[in-house]
Amino acid sequence: MRRIETDILVVGGGPAGLSAATSAAGAGARVDLVDAGAAPGGQYWMQDPVAGATTTQSAEGSAAIAAARAAGVAIHSGAEVWAAFPGGEIMAHDAEGPVVFQARSIVVASGAQDRVYPFPGWTLPGVMTPGAGQRLAKLGKTAPGKRIALAGNGPFLYAVAATLASIDATPKLLLESGKARAPMLGLLARHPARIAEAVSLLAAARAVPNWRRGHVVTEALGEDRVEAIRIAPVDDAGTVDTARSERIDGIDALLVGWGFRPMIELTALLRCRHAYDRALGGWYCVASPATGLTSVEGVYAAGEVTGIAGSRPARLSGALAGLSAAAGLGFASPGNEERRKRLVRALASARSFGHELGRLAPPPAGIADLANDDTIVCRCENVTRGEIAAALAEGTRAVAGAKMWTRAGMGRCQGRVCGSAVAEIAASLGGTEIAAAGFNPPRIPLRPVPLPAVLEATRAAGTGETH
Amino acid sequence: MSEVTIFVDGEPVPAEAGRPLGALMHRLGPAMRRTEEGAPRGLFCGMGVCFDCLVTIDGVADRRACMTPIRDGMRVETGLAGGTPS
Ligand code: FES
């Protein structure tokens, strides 16, 4: 088995991971970076696999990738981390098989995924996340459909509209649950540096022929693929008025999502402390704003895994975590402390913008209740809302309990897709706080890898834990 | 850019090497497989998280189409009835 000893292992090759790796390597540490993508860049700095950097945003990314390489970072692409053991041993798997990293410190910059909630018809082909639509367009130069509806909330929808327009696939319909404009204007007035970006995103939204605020998709209809959708008004309290729903025919792709969810599987496996804030995407890994250190010694976290805030805080928190991780191992040059202080200040300001933005566009309160009793909630194991409700009625309160009873969250995705919804369904039925439902504890392997690789690696690590 | 040919359920399909297989399969689909209950599924997350895009690639079952770059001569089986994705 390949075994790589390194000072610092960075997990994730997006803005946070690349910045962390570059700053740690710049301080003199040996740095390895693993990333699941075919090329580094992550979701924000996605690189066209054929044409290379084709936009200013991806050019910024290719510059960051080049900077990391120039600083001496060894980048391992197409490698998914599937286990982590105390003592800095991290198991990954790439096209050539297993590779084990032995690191003195770890920076987790695992990023985020689209946050989704179930509704009738959401498993039909043609229904996907806005992020999936973005990746189809950017990586595959493929339009999600000819008559696209884009729905959910948050500024990412506008960015997806812009990407789709760039491949001549402007959505026909843009549905946003929020409708208040004043708080957004107030936020921009306090962060004038962000106005230009907001104006260009707004232009992308305006290019959509039918843009409706205060609406949600309540159903996707079709036989073997989505053919129509049903939409309904939603009020400021998050109540969906299904009595006033209307049907829109001729839709062949529905992109729906509610911002992002931090990917906490690795930090949870490493037993870092996590906290819950729905406006920050749900559960996130708690990291010190002064260093990026988590509650576990030698484990740092940066970027969206520490709470959804956007690419700018991701870069800054990455640089901060990389610098601190290197300093923690004794790699520090004279200017480091000054640089760290500047990063801490810039990060606080950038994060406050990102967090406020998140608070302006939360998913409507009752969004998880769009699912009927026979709507599939867990897409892996085909568990319906009714089955989850029955388990809850028998006394199960937590997400982990619902999993035991119904298999919701037991499948390949380990509840990464349905977890937010199961927690909110539990809270809504039980009248409890969402955070009280907890989250699915991750299990090894985090991603499916061939069993012999699991056995070999776990035997080597001496834990024997394979379930 | 390099034009290659891959085989989807035995049928030759022109494709661009390096792009995600999931995108090509979506163009042919959008259904890529059926669940045990027979329900069609297609690309959902597009980033390797949801496992809805599972296909058999070169004889290996349950590969994620969205995470697999296209290679010349790749053989993809969808398990959809009728041979080609509908
Ligand atoms: S579409 Fe979700 S894993 Fe491929």
Coordinates of C-alpha atoms and ligand atoms in Angstrom, one line a residue:
Chain A
M1 CA 0.0 0.0 0.0
R2 CA 1.2 3.5 -0.8
R3 CA 2.1 5.4 2.4
I4 CA 3.0 9.0 2.5
E5 CA 4.4 10.8 5.5
T6 CA 3.9 14.5 5.7
D7 CA 3.8 17.4 8.0
I8 CA 0.4 18.7 7.1
L9 CA -2.4 17.0 5.2
V10 CA -5.0 19.3 3.7
V11 CA -8.3 17.6 2.8
G12 CA -10.1 19.5 0.1
G13 CA -8.9 21.4 -2.9
G14 CA -11.3 24.4 -3.0
P15 CA -10.5 28.0 -2.0
A16 CA -10.0 27.1 1.7
G17 CA -7.9 24.0 1.1
L18 CA -5.6 25.5 -1.6
S19 CA -5.1 28.6 0.6
A20 CA -4.3 26.5 3.6
A21 CA -1.8 24.4 1.7
T22 CA -0.1 27.3 0.1
S23 CA 0.3 29.2 3.4
A24 CA 1.5 26.2 5.3
A25 CA 4.0 25.2 2.5
G26 CA 5.1 28.8 2.3
A27 CA 6.0 28.6 6.0
G28 CA 8.3 25.7 5.3
A29 CA 6.1 22.6 6.1
R30 CA 5.8 19.6 3.9
V31 CA 2.2 19.7 2.7
D32 CA 0.1 17.1 0.9
L33 CA -3.4 18.0 -0.4
V34 CA -6.1 15.4 -1.3
D35 CA -9.1 16.3 -3.3
A36 CA -12.0 14.2 -4.6
G37 CA -12.3 16.1 -7.9
A38 CA -10.6 15.2 -11.2
A39 CA -8.8 18.5 -10.9
P40 CA -8.4 20.8 -7.9
G41 CA -10.4 24.0 -7.5
G42 CA -13.4 22.6 -5.6
Q43 CA -16.9 23.8 -6.4
Y44 CA -16.1 27.5 -6.5
W45 CA -12.9 27.4 -8.5
M46 CA -14.1 24.5 -10.8
Q47 CA -11.7 23.9 -13.7
D48 CA -13.0 23.0 -17.1
P49 CA -11.5 19.5 -17.5
V50 CA -10.9 20.1 -21.3
A51 CA -10.6 23.8 -21.9
G52 CA -8.9 24.8 -18.6
A53 CA -9.8 28.2 -17.0
T54 CA -12.5 29.8 -19.1
T55 CA -13.8 32.5 -16.7
T56 CA -12.3 35.0 -14.4
Q57 CA -13.5 32.9 -11.5
S58 CA -11.8 29.8 -12.7
A59 CA -8.7 31.7 -13.8
E60 CA -8.5 32.9 -10.1
G61 CA -8.7 29.2 -9.2
S62 CA -6.0 28.1 -11.7
A63 CA -3.7 30.9 -10.3
A64 CA -4.3 29.5 -6.8
I65 CA -3.6 26.0 -7.9
A66 CA -0.4 27.2 -9.6
A67 CA 0.6 29.0 -6.4
A68 CA 0.1 25.9 -4.3
R69 CA 2.2 23.9 -6.7
A70 CA 4.9 26.6 -6.7
A71 CA 5.0 26.5 -2.9
G72 CA 5.7 22.8 -3.1
V73 CA 2.3 21.4 -2.2
A74 CA 1.8 17.8 -3.5
I75 CA -1.7 17.7 -4.9
H76 CA -3.4 14.3 -5.0
S77 CA -6.5 14.6 -7.3
G78 CA -9.3 12.1 -7.6
A79 CA -8.6 10.9 -4.1
E80 CA -11.5 10.4 -1.7
V81 CA -10.8 10.2 2.1
W82 CA -12.7 7.4 3.6
A83 CA -11.3 7.0 7.1
A84 CA -9.2 8.9 9.7
F85 CA -7.7 7.5 12.8
P86 CA -6.3 9.1 15.9
G87 CA -2.6 9.9 15.5
G88 CA -3.0 11.5 12.1
E89 CA -3.5 8.5 9.9
I90 CA -5.8 9.3 7.0
M91 CA -7.0 6.7 4.4
A92 CA -7.8 7.8 0.9
H93 CA -8.6 5.9 -2.2
D94 CA -7.9 7.0 -5.8
A95 CA -8.0 5.3 -9.2
E96 CA -4.9 3.3 -8.3
G97 CA -6.2 2.1 -5.0
P98 CA -5.7 2.9 -1.4
V99 CA -3.2 5.5 -0.2
V100 CA -2.4 6.1 3.5
F101 CA -1.2 9.5 4.8
Q102 CA 0.6 9.8 8.1
A103 CA 0.3 13.5 9.0
R104 CA 1.5 15.5 12.0
S105 CA -1.4 17.9 11.5
I106 CA -4.6 17.9 9.4
V107 CA -6.5 20.8 7.9
V108 CA -10.0 19.8 7.0
A109 CA -11.4 22.0 4.2
S110 CA -14.1 19.5 3.0
G111 CA -16.5 22.2 1.8
A112 CA -20.2 22.0 1.4
Q113 CA -22.9 20.3 -0.6
D114 CA -26.3 21.6 -1.7
R115 CA -28.9 21.5 1.1
V116 CA -32.1 19.8 0.0
Y117 CA -35.5 18.9 1.4
P118 CA -37.9 16.3 0.0
F119 CA -41.1 17.0 -1.8
P120 CA -43.4 14.8 -3.9
G121 CA -41.7 13.8 -7.1
W122 CA -38.1 14.9 -6.1
T123 CA -36.7 11.5 -7.1
L124 CA -37.7 11.9 -10.7
P125 CA -34.9 12.1 -13.2
G126 CA -34.4 15.7 -14.3
V127 CA -34.8 16.9 -10.7
M128 CA -31.4 17.8 -9.3
T129 CA -29.7 20.3 -7.1
P130 CA -28.6 23.8 -8.4
G131 CA -25.0 22.7 -7.8
A132 CA -25.5 19.7 -10.0
G133 CA -26.9 22.0 -12.8
Q134 CA -23.8 24.2 -12.3
R135 CA -21.4 21.2 -12.6
L136 CA -23.3 19.9 -15.6
A137 CA -22.8 23.2 -17.3
K138 CA -19.2 23.9 -16.2
L139 CA -17.7 20.4 -16.3
G140 CA -19.9 18.8 -18.9
K141 CA -20.9 21.7 -21.1
T142 CA -24.3 20.1 -20.9
A143 CA -27.6 21.9 -20.3
P144 CA -29.8 20.3 -17.5
G145 CA -32.7 20.7 -19.9
K146 CA -34.4 22.9 -22.5
R147 CA -37.0 24.3 -20.2
I148 CA -35.3 24.7 -16.9
A149 CA -36.9 25.8 -13.6
L150 CA -34.5 27.0 -10.9
A151 CA -35.8 27.2 -7.4
G152 CA -35.0 27.5 -3.7
N153 CA -33.4 30.5 -2.1
G154 CA -30.1 32.3 -1.7
P155 CA -27.7 34.1 -4.1
F156 CA -26.2 30.9 -5.4
L157 CA -29.4 30.5 -7.5
Y158 CA -28.4 33.7 -9.4
A159 CA -24.9 32.4 -9.9
V160 CA -26.3 29.2 -11.4
A161 CA -28.6 31.3 -13.7
A162 CA -25.5 33.1 -14.9
T163 CA -23.6 29.8 -15.6
L164 CA -26.6 28.4 -17.4
A165 CA -26.9 31.5 -19.5
S166 CA -23.2 31.2 -20.5
I167 CA -24.0 27.9 -22.2
D168 CA -27.2 29.3 -23.8
A169 CA -29.4 27.5 -21.3
T170 CA -31.1 30.4 -19.4
P171 CA -33.8 29.0 -17.1
K172 CA -37.4 29.7 -18.1
L173 CA -38.4 30.1 -14.5
L174 CA -36.7 31.3 -11.3
L175 CA -38.6 30.7 -8.0
E176 CA -37.4 32.2 -4.8
S177 CA -39.0 31.7 -1.4
G178 CA -37.8 35.1 -0.1
K179 CA -39.3 38.3 -1.2
A180 CA -38.0 41.1 1.1
R181 CA -35.4 43.3 -0.7
A182 CA -34.8 45.9 2.0
P183 CA -32.6 43.8 4.3
M184 CA -30.4 42.9 1.3
L185 CA -29.9 46.5 0.4
G186 CA -29.1 47.3 4.0
L187 CA -26.5 44.6 4.1
L188 CA -24.9 45.8 0.9
A189 CA -24.9 49.4 2.2
R190 CA -22.7 48.1 5.1
H191 CA -20.4 46.1 2.7
P192 CA -20.1 48.4 -0.3
A193 CA -17.2 46.3 -1.7
R194 CA -19.7 43.6 -2.5
I195 CA -22.1 45.8 -4.5
A196 CA -20.5 45.1 -8.0
E197 CA -20.8 41.4 -7.5
A198 CA -24.4 41.7 -6.3
V199 CA -25.3 43.8 -9.4
S200 CA -23.9 41.3 -11.8
L201 CA -25.7 38.4 -10.0
L202 CA -28.9 40.4 -10.1
A203 CA -28.5 40.9 -13.8
A204 CA -28.3 37.1 -14.3
A205 CA -31.6 36.7 -12.3
R206 CA -33.3 39.4 -14.4
A207 CA -32.4 37.6 -17.6
V208 CA -34.7 34.8 -16.6
P209 CA -38.0 35.5 -18.3
N210 CA -40.2 34.5 -15.4
W211 CA -38.8 35.4 -12.0
R212 CA -41.2 34.9 -9.1
R213 CA -40.4 35.7 -5.5
G214 CA -42.3 34.3 -2.5
H215 CA -42.9 30.9 -4.2
V216 CA -41.7 27.3 -3.7
V217 CA -42.0 24.2 -5.8
T218 CA -44.4 21.8 -4.0
E219 CA -44.3 18.9 -6.4
A220 CA -42.5 17.5 -9.5
L221 CA -44.8 15.6 -11.9
G222 CA -44.0 13.1 -14.6
E223 CA -43.7 9.5 -15.5
D224 CA -40.1 8.6 -16.1
R225 CA -38.8 12.1 -15.8
V226 CA -39.9 15.5 -14.7
E227 CA -42.5 17.0 -17.1
A228 CA -44.3 19.6 -15.0
I229 CA -44.1 21.2 -11.6
R230 CA -46.5 22.6 -9.0
I231 CA -45.7 25.8 -7.2
A232 CA -47.3 27.6 -4.3
P233 CA -46.9 30.9 -2.5
V234 CA -45.0 31.0 0.8
D235 CA -45.3 33.7 3.4
D236 CA -42.6 35.3 5.5
A237 CA -43.4 32.9 8.4
G238 CA -42.5 30.0 6.0
T239 CA -46.0 28.7 5.7
V240 CA -46.7 27.3 2.2
D241 CA -50.2 28.0 0.9
T242 CA -50.9 24.8 -1.0
A243 CA -54.5 25.8 -1.6
R244 CA -53.2 28.5 -4.0
S245 CA -50.9 26.2 -5.9
E246 CA -50.6 26.2 -9.7
R247 CA -49.3 23.8 -12.2
I248 CA -46.6 24.7 -14.7
D249 CA -46.2 22.3 -17.7
G250 CA -43.4 21.8 -20.1
I251 CA -40.6 21.7 -17.5
D252 CA -37.8 19.2 -18.4
A253 CA -35.3 20.1 -15.6
L254 CA -35.9 21.3 -12.1
L255 CA -33.0 22.6 -10.1
V256 CA -33.9 23.1 -6.5
G257 CA -31.8 23.7 -3.4
W258 CA -31.7 25.7 -0.2
G259 CA -28.1 27.0 0.0
F260 CA -25.5 24.6 1.3
R261 CA -24.7 22.2 4.1
P262 CA -21.2 21.9 5.5
M263 CA -19.6 18.5 4.8
I264 CA -18.8 17.5 8.4
E265 CA -18.2 13.8 8.0
L266 CA -14.5 13.9 8.4
T267 CA -14.4 16.4 11.3
A268 CA -17.2 14.3 13.0
L269 CA -15.1 11.2 12.5
L270 CA -12.2 13.0 14.1
R271 CA -14.5 13.8 17.0
C272 CA -14.2 17.6 16.6
R273 CA -16.9 19.7 18.3
H274 CA -19.8 20.7 16.1
A275 CA -22.6 23.3 16.6
Y276 CA -25.9 23.9 14.9
D277 CA -27.1 27.0 13.2
R278 CA -29.7 26.6 10.4
A279 CA -28.6 29.9 8.8
L280 CA -25.0 28.6 8.5
G281 CA -26.2 25.4 6.8
G282 CA -27.0 23.3 9.8
W283 CA -24.3 21.4 11.7
Y284 CA -20.8 22.9 11.3
C285 CA -17.4 22.2 12.8
V286 CA -16.4 24.7 15.4
A287 CA -13.0 26.3 14.7
S288 CA -11.2 29.0 16.6
P289 CA -11.6 32.4 14.8
A290 CA -8.0 33.2 15.9
T291 CA -6.2 30.0 14.5
G292 CA -8.7 27.7 12.8
L293 CA -7.9 25.0 15.4
T294 CA -10.8 22.7 16.2
S295 CA -11.5 21.1 19.6
V296 CA -9.1 18.3 18.7
E297 CA -5.4 18.9 18.9
G298 CA -3.6 18.9 15.5
V299 CA -6.9 19.2 13.6
Y300 CA -7.7 22.5 11.9
A301 CA -10.8 23.3 9.9
A302 CA -11.3 26.0 7.3
G303 CA -13.9 27.2 4.8
E304 CA -17.5 26.0 4.5
V305 CA -17.1 23.1 6.9
T306 CA -16.9 25.7 9.6
G307 CA -20.3 27.2 8.6
I308 CA -21.5 28.5 5.3
A309 CA -20.1 31.9 4.6
G310 CA -18.8 31.9 1.0
S311 CA -15.5 31.8 -0.9
R312 CA -13.9 34.9 0.5
P313 CA -14.0 33.7 4.2
A314 CA -13.0 30.3 2.8
R315 CA -9.7 31.7 1.4
L316 CA -9.0 33.7 4.5
S317 CA -9.8 31.0 7.0
G318 CA -7.7 28.6 4.8
A319 CA -4.7 30.8 4.9
L320 CA -5.1 31.3 8.7
A321 CA -5.4 27.6 9.4
G322 CA -2.4 26.7 7.2
L323 CA -0.3 29.3 8.9
S324 CA -1.4 28.2 12.4
A325 CA -0.9 24.5 11.6
A326 CA 2.6 25.2 10.3
A327 CA 3.4 27.4 13.3
G328 CA 2.1 24.7 15.6
L329 CA 4.7 22.4 14.2
G330 CA 7.4 25.0 14.6
F331 CA 7.4 26.3 11.0
A332 CA 7.2 30.1 11.6
S333 CA 9.0 33.0 10.0
P334 CA 9.3 36.5 11.5
G335 CA 6.4 38.1 9.7
N336 CA 4.0 35.3 10.5
E337 CA 2.3 36.7 13.6
E338 CA 1.6 40.0 11.8
R339 CA 0.1 38.2 8.9
R340 CA -2.0 36.0 11.2
K341 CA -3.5 39.1 12.9
R342 CA -4.3 40.7 9.6
L343 CA -6.0 37.4 8.4
V344 CA -8.0 37.2 11.6
R345 CA -9.4 40.8 11.1
A346 CA -10.2 40.3 7.4
L347 CA -11.8 36.9 8.2
A348 CA -14.1 38.4 10.8
S349 CA -15.4 41.0 8.4
A350 CA -15.8 38.6 5.5
R351 CA -17.5 36.1 7.6
S352 CA -20.0 38.6 9.1
F353 CA -21.1 39.4 5.5
G354 CA -21.5 35.7 4.6
H355 CA -23.3 34.9 7.8
E356 CA -25.7 37.8 7.5
L357 CA -26.4 36.8 3.9
G358 CA -27.3 33.3 5.1
R359 CA -29.7 34.8 7.7
L360 CA -31.4 36.7 4.9
A361 CA -32.2 33.6 2.9
P362 CA -33.1 30.7 5.2
P363 CA -35.1 27.8 3.9
P364 CA -38.8 28.4 4.8
A365 CA -39.6 27.1 8.3
G366 CA -42.0 24.3 7.1
I367 CA -40.0 23.3 4.1
A368 CA -39.4 19.7 5.3
D369 CA -43.2 19.3 5.6
L370 CA -43.7 19.5 1.8
A371 CA -43.1 15.8 1.8
N372 CA -46.3 13.6 2.1
D373 CA -46.5 10.4 4.0
D374 CA -45.6 8.4 0.9
T375 CA -42.8 10.8 -0.3
I376 CA -39.4 9.2 -0.2
V377 CA -37.2 11.1 2.2
C378 CA -34.1 8.8 2.2
R379 CA -33.3 8.4 -1.5
C380 CA -30.8 5.6 -0.8
E381 CA -33.0 3.2 1.1
N382 CA -36.4 4.5 -0.2
V383 CA -37.7 5.4 3.3
T384 CA -40.8 7.5 3.2
R385 CA -41.8 10.3 5.5
G386 CA -44.7 8.2 6.8
E387 CA -42.2 5.5 7.9
I388 CA -40.0 8.0 9.6
A389 CA -43.1 9.6 11.3
A390 CA -44.1 6.1 12.6
A391 CA -40.7 5.6 14.1
L392 CA -40.8 9.0 15.7
A393 CA -44.3 8.3 17.1
E394 CA -42.9 5.2 18.8
G395 CA -40.5 7.3 20.7
T396 CA -37.4 7.8 18.5
R397 CA -36.3 11.4 18.7
A398 CA -32.9 11.6 17.2
V399 CA -31.8 11.3 13.6
A400 CA -29.6 8.4 14.6
G401 CA -32.6 6.7 16.2
A402 CA -34.8 7.2 13.1
K403 CA -31.9 5.6 11.1
M404 CA -32.0 2.4 13.3
W405 CA -35.7 2.1 13.0
T406 CA -36.3 2.9 9.3
R407 CA -32.9 2.6 7.6
A408 CA -33.2 6.3 6.7
G409 CA -29.6 7.4 6.5
M410 CA -28.3 3.8 6.4
G411 CA -27.6 3.8 2.7
R412 CA -24.5 4.7 0.7
C413 CA -24.8 8.4 1.3
Q414 CA -24.9 7.9 5.1
G415 CA -27.7 10.5 5.4
R416 CA -25.7 13.3 3.9
V417 CA -28.6 14.0 1.6
C418 CA -31.6 13.4 3.9
G419 CA -30.1 14.3 7.2
S420 CA -31.3 17.9 7.3
A421 CA -34.8 16.9 6.4
V422 CA -35.0 14.0 8.9
A423 CA -33.9 16.3 11.7
E424 CA -36.5 18.9 10.7
I425 CA -39.2 16.3 10.4
A426 CA -38.3 15.0 13.9
A427 CA -38.4 18.5 15.3
S428 CA -41.7 19.4 13.6
L429 CA -43.4 16.2 14.7
G430 CA -42.0 16.2 18.2
G431 CA -42.2 19.9 18.8
T432 CA -38.5 20.1 19.7
E433 CA -35.5 22.1 18.5
I434 CA -34.0 20.9 15.3
A435 CA -30.5 20.7 16.9
A436 CA -31.9 18.3 19.5
A437 CA -32.3 15.7 16.7
G438 CA -28.5 15.6 16.2
F439 CA -26.9 14.3 13.1
N440 CA -25.9 10.9 11.7
P441 CA -22.6 9.8 13.1
P442 CA -20.3 9.0 10.2
R443 CA -19.1 5.5 9.7
I444 CA -16.1 4.0 8.0
P445 CA -15.7 3.8 5.1
L446 CA -17.0 7.4 4.5
R447 CA -17.1 6.6 0.8
P448 CA -17.5 3.2 -0.7
V449 CA -14.2 1.5 -1.3
P450 CA -13.5 -2.1 -2.1
L451 CA -13.7 -4.2 1.0
P452 CA -10.2 -5.7 0.7
A453 CA -8.8 -2.1 0.9
V454 CA -10.8 -1.4 4.0
L455 CA -9.6 -4.6 5.7
E456 CA -6.0 -4.1 4.7
A457 CA -6.0 -0.5 5.8
T458 CA -7.8 -1.0 9.1
R459 CA -5.6 -4.0 9.9
A460 CA -2.6 -1.8 9.3
A461 CA -4.1 0.8 11.6
G462 CA -4.8 -1.8 14.2
T463 CA -8.4 -0.9 14.9
G464 CA -10.3 -3.5 13.1
E465 CA -13.3 -1.1 12.9
T466 CA -15.0 -1.9 9.6
H467 CA -18.8 -1.5 10.0
Chain B
M1 CA -10.4 18.5 -27.2
S2 CA -10.4 14.8 -28.0
E3 CA -13.4 13.0 -29.5
V4 CA -13.7 9.4 -28.4
T5 CA -16.3 6.7 -28.6
I6 CA -17.8 5.0 -25.6
F7 CA -20.4 2.3 -25.4
V8 CA -23.6 2.8 -23.5
D9 CA -25.6 -0.4 -23.2
G10 CA -23.7 -1.7 -26.2
E11 CA -24.4 1.3 -28.5
P12 CA -21.5 3.5 -29.6
V13 CA -21.8 7.1 -28.5
P14 CA -19.4 9.9 -29.4
A15 CA -18.0 11.7 -26.4
E16 CA -15.4 14.2 -25.2
A17 CA -12.6 12.6 -23.2
G18 CA -12.1 14.1 -19.7
R19 CA -15.7 15.4 -19.2
P20 CA -17.8 13.7 -16.5
L21 CA -19.6 10.6 -17.8
G22 CA -22.6 11.8 -15.7
A23 CA -23.2 14.8 -18.1
L24 CA -23.2 12.6 -21.2
M25 CA -25.5 10.1 -19.5
H26 CA -27.8 13.0 -18.5
R27 CA -28.0 14.1 -22.2
L28 CA -28.9 10.5 -23.2
G29 CA -31.3 10.2 -20.2
P30 CA -32.0 11.8 -17.8
A31 CA -32.7 8.3 -16.3
M32 CA -29.5 6.3 -15.7
R33 CA -30.7 3.4 -13.6
R34 CA -33.7 1.9 -11.8
T35 CA -34.0 1.3 -8.1
E36 CA -34.9 -2.2 -6.9
E37 CA -38.5 -1.1 -7.0
G38 CA -38.2 -0.1 -10.6
A39 CA -38.2 3.6 -10.2
P40 CA -36.0 5.6 -12.6
R41 CA -33.2 7.7 -11.1
G42 CA -30.8 10.2 -12.7
L43 CA -28.1 12.7 -11.8
F44 CA -29.0 14.5 -8.6
C45 CA -26.1 16.0 -6.7
G46 CA -23.5 15.8 -9.5
M47 CA -20.7 15.7 -6.9
G48 CA -20.4 12.2 -5.7
V49 CA -22.5 12.5 -2.6
C50 CA -25.9 11.0 -3.4
F51 CA -25.1 7.8 -5.3
D52 CA -28.1 8.2 -7.5
C53 CA -26.1 8.1 -10.7
L54 CA -24.8 4.6 -10.3
V55 CA -23.9 2.6 -13.5
T56 CA -21.7 -0.3 -14.4
I57 CA -18.5 0.8 -16.0
D58 CA -16.2 -1.7 -17.7
G59 CA -17.8 -4.5 -15.7
V60 CA -17.5 -2.8 -12.3
A61 CA -21.0 -2.2 -10.8
D62 CA -22.1 0.8 -8.8
R63 CA -19.7 3.4 -10.2
R64 CA -20.8 7.1 -9.9
A65 CA -21.2 8.5 -13.4
C66 CA -20.8 12.0 -12.1
M67 CA -17.4 11.4 -10.7
T68 CA -16.0 9.4 -13.6
P69 CA -14.1 11.2 -16.4
I70 CA -14.9 9.8 -19.9
R71 CA -12.2 7.6 -21.4
D72 CA -12.0 6.2 -24.9
G73 CA -13.7 2.8 -25.3
M74 CA -15.4 2.9 -21.9
R75 CA -18.3 0.5 -21.6
V76 CA -21.3 1.6 -19.6
E77 CA -24.3 -0.5 -18.6
T78 CA -27.4 1.3 -17.2
G79 CA -29.7 -1.6 -16.3
L80 CA -32.5 0.4 -17.8
A81 CA -35.1 -1.7 -19.7
G82 CA -34.9 -1.7 -23.5
G83 CA -31.1 -1.3 -23.7
T84 CA -30.7 2.4 -24.1
P85 CA -31.6 5.1 -21.5
S86 CA -35.0 6.5 -22.2
Ligands
FES1 S1 -25.2 12.4 -9.0 FE1 -25.0 12.2 -6.8 S2 -23.3 10.8 -6.7 FE2 -23.5 11.2 -8.8

